Short mmCIF file of C-alpha atoms in Angstrom, two decimals:
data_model
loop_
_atom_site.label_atom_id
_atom_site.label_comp_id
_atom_site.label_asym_id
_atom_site.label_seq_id
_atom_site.Cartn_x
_atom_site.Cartn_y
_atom_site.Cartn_z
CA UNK A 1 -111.07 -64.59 22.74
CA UNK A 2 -107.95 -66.56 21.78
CA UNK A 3 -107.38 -67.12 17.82
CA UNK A 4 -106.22 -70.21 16.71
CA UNK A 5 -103.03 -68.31 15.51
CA UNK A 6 -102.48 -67.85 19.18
CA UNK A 7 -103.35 -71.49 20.38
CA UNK A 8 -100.69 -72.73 17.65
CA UNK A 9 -97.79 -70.32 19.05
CA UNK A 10 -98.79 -70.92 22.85
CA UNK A 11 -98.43 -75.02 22.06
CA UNK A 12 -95.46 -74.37 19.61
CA UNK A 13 -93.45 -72.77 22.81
CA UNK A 14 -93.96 -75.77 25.31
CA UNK A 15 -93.00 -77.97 22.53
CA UNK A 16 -90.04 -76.29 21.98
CA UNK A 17 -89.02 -76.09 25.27
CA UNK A 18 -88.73 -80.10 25.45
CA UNK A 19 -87.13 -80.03 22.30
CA UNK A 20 -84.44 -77.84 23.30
CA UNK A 21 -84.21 -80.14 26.50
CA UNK A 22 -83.15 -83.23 24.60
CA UNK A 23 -81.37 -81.69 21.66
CA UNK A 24 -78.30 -79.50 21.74
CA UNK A 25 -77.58 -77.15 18.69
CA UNK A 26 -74.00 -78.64 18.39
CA UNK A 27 -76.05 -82.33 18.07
CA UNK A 28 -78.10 -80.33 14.98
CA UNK A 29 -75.16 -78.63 13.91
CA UNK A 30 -73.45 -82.20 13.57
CA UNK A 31 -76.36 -83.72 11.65
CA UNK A 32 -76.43 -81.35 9.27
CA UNK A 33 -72.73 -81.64 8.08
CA UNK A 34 -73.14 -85.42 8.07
CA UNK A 35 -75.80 -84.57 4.94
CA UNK A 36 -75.39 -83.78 1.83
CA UNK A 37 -79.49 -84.00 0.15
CA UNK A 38 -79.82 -79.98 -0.17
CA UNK A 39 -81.73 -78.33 -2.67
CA UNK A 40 -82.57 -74.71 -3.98
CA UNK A 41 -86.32 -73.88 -3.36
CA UNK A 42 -85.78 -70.68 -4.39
CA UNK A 43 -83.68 -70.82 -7.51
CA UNK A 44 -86.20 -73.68 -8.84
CA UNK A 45 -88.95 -71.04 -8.60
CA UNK A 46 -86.46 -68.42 -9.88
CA UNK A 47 -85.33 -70.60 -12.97
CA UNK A 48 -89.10 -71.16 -13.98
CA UNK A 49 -90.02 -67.35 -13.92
CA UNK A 50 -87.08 -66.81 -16.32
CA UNK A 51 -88.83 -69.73 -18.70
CA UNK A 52 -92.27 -68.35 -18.18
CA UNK A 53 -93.23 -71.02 -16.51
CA UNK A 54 -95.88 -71.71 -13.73
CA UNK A 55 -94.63 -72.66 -10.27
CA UNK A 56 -96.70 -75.07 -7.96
CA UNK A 57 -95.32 -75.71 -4.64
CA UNK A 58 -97.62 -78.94 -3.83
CA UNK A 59 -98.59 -79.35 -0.18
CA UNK A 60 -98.85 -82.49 2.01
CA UNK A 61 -100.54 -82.44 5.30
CA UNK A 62 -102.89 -84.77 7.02
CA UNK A 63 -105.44 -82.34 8.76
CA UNK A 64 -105.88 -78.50 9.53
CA UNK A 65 -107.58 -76.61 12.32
CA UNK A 66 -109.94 -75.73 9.48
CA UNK A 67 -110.99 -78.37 7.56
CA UNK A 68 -110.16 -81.53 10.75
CA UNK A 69 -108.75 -84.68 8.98
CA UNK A 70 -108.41 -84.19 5.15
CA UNK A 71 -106.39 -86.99 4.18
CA UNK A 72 -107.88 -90.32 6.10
CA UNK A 73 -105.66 -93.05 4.30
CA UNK A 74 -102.33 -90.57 4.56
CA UNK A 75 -100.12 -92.34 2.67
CA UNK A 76 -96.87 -89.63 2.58
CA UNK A 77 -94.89 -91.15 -0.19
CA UNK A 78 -97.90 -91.89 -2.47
CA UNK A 79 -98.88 -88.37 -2.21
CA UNK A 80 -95.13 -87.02 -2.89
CA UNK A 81 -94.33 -89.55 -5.53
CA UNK A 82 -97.56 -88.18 -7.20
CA UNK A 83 -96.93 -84.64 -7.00
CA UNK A 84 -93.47 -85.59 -8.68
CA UNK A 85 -94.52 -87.31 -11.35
CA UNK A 86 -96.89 -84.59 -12.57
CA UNK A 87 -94.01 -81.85 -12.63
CA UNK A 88 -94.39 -80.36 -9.23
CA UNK A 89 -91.94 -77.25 -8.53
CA UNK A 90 -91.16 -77.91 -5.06
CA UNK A 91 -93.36 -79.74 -1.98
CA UNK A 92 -94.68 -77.48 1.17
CA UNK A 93 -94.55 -80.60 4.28
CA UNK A 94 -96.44 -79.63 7.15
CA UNK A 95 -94.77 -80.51 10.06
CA UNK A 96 -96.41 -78.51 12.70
CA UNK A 97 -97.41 -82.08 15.18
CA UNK A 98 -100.40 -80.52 17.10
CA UNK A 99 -102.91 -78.64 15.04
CA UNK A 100 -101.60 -80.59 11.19
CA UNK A 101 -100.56 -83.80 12.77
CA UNK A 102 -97.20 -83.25 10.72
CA UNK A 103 -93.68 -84.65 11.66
CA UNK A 104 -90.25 -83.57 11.10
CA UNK A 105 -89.42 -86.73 10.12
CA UNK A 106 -91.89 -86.61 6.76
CA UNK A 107 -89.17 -84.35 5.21
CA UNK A 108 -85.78 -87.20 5.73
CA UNK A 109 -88.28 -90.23 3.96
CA UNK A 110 -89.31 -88.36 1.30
CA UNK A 111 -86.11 -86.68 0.62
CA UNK A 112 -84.84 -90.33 0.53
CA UNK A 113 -87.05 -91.22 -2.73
CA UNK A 114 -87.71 -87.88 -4.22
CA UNK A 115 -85.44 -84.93 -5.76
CA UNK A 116 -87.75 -81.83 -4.93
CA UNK A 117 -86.91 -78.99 -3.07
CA UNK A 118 -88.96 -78.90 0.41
CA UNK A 119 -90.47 -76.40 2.39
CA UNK A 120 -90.94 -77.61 6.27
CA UNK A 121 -94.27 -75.64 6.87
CA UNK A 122 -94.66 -75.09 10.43
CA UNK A 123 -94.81 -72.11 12.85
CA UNK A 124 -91.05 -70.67 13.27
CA UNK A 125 -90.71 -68.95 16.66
CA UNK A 126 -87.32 -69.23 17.63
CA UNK A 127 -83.84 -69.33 15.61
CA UNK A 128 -83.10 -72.91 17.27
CA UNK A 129 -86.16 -74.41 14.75
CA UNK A 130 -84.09 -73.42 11.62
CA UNK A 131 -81.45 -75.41 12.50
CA UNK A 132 -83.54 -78.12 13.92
CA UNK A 133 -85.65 -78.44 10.64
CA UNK A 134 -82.58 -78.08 8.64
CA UNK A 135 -81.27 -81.53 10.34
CA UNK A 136 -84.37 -82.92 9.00
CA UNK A 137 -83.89 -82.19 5.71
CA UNK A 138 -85.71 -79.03 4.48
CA UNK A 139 -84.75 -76.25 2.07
CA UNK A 140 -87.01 -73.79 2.80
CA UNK A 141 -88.72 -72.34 5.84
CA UNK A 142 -91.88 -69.83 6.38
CA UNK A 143 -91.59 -66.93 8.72
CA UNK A 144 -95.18 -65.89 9.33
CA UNK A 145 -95.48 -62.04 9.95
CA UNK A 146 -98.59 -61.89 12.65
CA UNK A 147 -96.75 -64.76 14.60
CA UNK A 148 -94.19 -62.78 15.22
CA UNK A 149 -92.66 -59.68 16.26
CA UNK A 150 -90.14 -58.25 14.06
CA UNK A 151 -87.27 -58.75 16.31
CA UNK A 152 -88.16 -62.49 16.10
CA UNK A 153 -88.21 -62.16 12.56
CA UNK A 154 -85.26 -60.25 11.89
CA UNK A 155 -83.73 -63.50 14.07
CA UNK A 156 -85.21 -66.26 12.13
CA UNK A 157 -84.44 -64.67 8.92
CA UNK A 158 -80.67 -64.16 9.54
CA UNK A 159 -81.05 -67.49 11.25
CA UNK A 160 -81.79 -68.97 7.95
CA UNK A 161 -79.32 -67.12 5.57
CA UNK A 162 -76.64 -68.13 7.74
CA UNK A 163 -77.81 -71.95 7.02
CA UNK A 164 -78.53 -71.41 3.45
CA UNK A 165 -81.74 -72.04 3.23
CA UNK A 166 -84.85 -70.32 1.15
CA UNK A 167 -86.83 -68.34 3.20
CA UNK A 168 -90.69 -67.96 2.48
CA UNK A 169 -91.91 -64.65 4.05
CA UNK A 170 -95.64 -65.11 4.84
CA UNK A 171 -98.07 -61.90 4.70
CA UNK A 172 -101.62 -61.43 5.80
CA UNK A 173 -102.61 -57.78 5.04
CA UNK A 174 -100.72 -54.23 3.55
CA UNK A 175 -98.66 -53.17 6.77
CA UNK A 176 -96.98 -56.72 6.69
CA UNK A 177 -96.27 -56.80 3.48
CA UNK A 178 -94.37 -53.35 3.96
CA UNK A 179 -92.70 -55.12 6.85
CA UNK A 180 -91.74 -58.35 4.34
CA UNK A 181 -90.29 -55.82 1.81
CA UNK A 182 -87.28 -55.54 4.16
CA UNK A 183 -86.46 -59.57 3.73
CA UNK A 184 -84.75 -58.49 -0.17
CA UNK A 185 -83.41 -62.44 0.07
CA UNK A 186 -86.67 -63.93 0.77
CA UNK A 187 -89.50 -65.58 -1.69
CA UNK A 188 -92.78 -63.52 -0.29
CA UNK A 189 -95.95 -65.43 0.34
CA UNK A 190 -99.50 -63.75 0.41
CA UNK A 191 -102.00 -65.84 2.19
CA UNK A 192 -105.43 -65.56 1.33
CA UNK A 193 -106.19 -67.20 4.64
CA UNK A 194 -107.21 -64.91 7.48
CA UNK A 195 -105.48 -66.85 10.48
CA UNK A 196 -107.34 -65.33 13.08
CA UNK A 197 -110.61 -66.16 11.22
CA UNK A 198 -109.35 -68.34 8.74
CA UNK A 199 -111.85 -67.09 5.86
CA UNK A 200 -110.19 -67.07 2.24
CA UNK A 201 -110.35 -64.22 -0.32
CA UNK A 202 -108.66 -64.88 -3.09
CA UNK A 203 -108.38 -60.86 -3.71
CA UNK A 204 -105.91 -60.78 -0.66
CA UNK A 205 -103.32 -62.03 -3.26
CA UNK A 206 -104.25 -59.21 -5.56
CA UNK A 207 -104.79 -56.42 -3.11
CA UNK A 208 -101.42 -56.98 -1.31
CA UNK A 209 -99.37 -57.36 -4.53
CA UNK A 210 -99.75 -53.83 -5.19
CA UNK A 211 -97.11 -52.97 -2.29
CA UNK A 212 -94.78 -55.69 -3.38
CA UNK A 213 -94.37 -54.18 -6.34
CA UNK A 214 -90.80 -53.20 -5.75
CA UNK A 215 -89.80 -56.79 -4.41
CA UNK A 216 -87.15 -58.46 -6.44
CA UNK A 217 -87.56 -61.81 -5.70
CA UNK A 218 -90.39 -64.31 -6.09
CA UNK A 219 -93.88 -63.90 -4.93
CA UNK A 220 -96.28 -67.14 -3.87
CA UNK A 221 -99.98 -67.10 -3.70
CA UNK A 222 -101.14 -69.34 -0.98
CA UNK A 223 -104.55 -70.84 0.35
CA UNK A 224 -107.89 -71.02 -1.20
CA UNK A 225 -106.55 -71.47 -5.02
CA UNK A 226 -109.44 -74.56 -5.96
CA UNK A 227 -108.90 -74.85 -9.65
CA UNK A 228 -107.50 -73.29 -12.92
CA UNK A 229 -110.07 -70.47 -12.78
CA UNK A 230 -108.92 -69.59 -9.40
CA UNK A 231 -104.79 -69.43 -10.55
CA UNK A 232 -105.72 -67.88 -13.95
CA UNK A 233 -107.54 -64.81 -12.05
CA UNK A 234 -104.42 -64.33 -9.52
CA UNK A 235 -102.44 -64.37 -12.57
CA UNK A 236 -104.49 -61.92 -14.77
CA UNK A 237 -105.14 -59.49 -11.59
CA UNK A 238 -101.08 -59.78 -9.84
CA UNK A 239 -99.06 -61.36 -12.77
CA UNK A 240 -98.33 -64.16 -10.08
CA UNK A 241 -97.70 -67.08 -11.58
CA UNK A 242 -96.36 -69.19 -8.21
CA UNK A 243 -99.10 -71.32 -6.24
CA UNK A 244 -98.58 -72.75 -3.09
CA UNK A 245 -101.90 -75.77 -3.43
CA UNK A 246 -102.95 -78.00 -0.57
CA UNK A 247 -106.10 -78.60 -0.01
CA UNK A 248 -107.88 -78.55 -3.09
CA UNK A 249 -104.84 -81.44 -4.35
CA UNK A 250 -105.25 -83.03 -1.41
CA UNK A 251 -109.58 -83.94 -1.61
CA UNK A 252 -109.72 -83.75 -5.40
CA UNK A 253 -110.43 -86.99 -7.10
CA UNK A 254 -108.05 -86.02 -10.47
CA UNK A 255 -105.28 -84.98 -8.50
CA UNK A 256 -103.20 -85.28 -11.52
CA UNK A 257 -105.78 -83.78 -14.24
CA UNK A 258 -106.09 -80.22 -11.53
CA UNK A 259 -102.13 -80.25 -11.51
CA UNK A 260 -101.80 -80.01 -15.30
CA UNK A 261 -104.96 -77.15 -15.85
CA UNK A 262 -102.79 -75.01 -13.16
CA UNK A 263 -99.84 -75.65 -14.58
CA UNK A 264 -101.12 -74.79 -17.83
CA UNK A 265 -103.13 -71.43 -17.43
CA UNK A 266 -102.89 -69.26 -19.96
CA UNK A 267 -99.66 -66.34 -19.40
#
């Protein structure tokens, strides 16, 4: 039976392929020296770590195979300008079209009102995207493990030094994380999503941390962190204190009030 993991990749190739039709990478290439709105994802989590200080990357996407719609009135700049204004580290913008109903584009109008680093969360397959997203506007981009074979990886990743960006490595289980220890430039995600199920367990985050113990740069917790009590426990159990928040941000009705408890959990 085909995963949705698969489903995303198998649409994420014919997409691409009519990108790559229209586009050339000398096009990109131009577009990107005509701009000059780049900012540090990583350093912005690094800086915080050195003030003990918690990191929330604050996510913004309209729907998920998972949960369908989750924003019906998605308004893109409300939702950054709030996620600003109550000290978020950096923004995570899906732009996957299909599955999230993201957009590219999302990235260039918010980076026109708001100074935050972004992360252009979508479903890297090919070095050509890093470029391509780049054009748009990002700072960051995700190279998901169990998309991907390592080859690919080992692409994207070089891919993305050579642009300067901040790389997210994203991890499911132990032998990827092994696998992500390799990436010594990247920030390393743990998902407590299961993408081939998509269950959450928020003791993926602490289970995995234990072989990432030799990583020098940041770590992220992602998926299925609901409220203070969830980030305090990842903190007490992995000594991460870096959240990547979507969903529970997204459909609470204090918004702000959840922000400031994770931001302020005890270290």
């Amino acid at each position: 039976m085909e995963n949705i993991l698969e489903k995303i990749i198998k649409q994420k190739k014919e997409d691409l392929q009519n990108v790559k039709k229209k586009i050339s990478l000398a096009a990109i290439e131009n577009k990107i020296k005509s701009s000059d709105n780049f900012l540090d994802f990583k350093k912005k989590i690094i800086d915080n770590q050195e003030q003990k200080k918690v990191s929330l990357i604050a996510e913004i996407k309209k729907a998920s195979p998972s949960s369908g719609i989750i924003v019906e009135d998605f308004n893109l700049l409300k939702i950054a300008s709030l996620y600003s204004e109550n000290n978020a580290t950096c923004l995570s913008v899906l732009t996957e079209e299909k599955f999230f109903l993201g957009n590219l584009n999302y990235i260039n109008e918010i980076k026109k009102k708001i100074k935050l680093p972004i992360l252009a969360k979508d479903f890297f397959i090919d070095p050509y995207q890093v470029s391509y997203s780049k054009s748009f506007g990002c700072d960051c981009i995700l190279i998901i493990l169990s998309a991907l074979s390592e080859k690919q990886a080992d692409e994207i990743y070089a891919e993305a030094l050579r642009n300067k960006l901040s790389i997210i490595v994203e991890v499911h289980d132990e032998k990827e994380a092994e696998i992500a220890l390799k990436y010594n430039q990247a920030i390393i995600g743990i998902n407590n999503r299961d993408l081939k199920t998509l269950s959450v367990s928020l003791d993926n985050s602490v289970r995995i941390k234990k072989k990432l113990a030799s990583h020098k740069g940041p770590l992220i917790s992602e998926s299925g962190i609901k409220n203070q009590e969830d980030a305090q426990y990842i903190y007490d159990n992995t000594g991460i204190k870096n959240f990547l928040i979507g969903e529970s941000l997204l459909t609470s009705g204090e918004p702000t009030k959840l922000m400031n408890k994770i931001l302020s959990i005890t270290l």
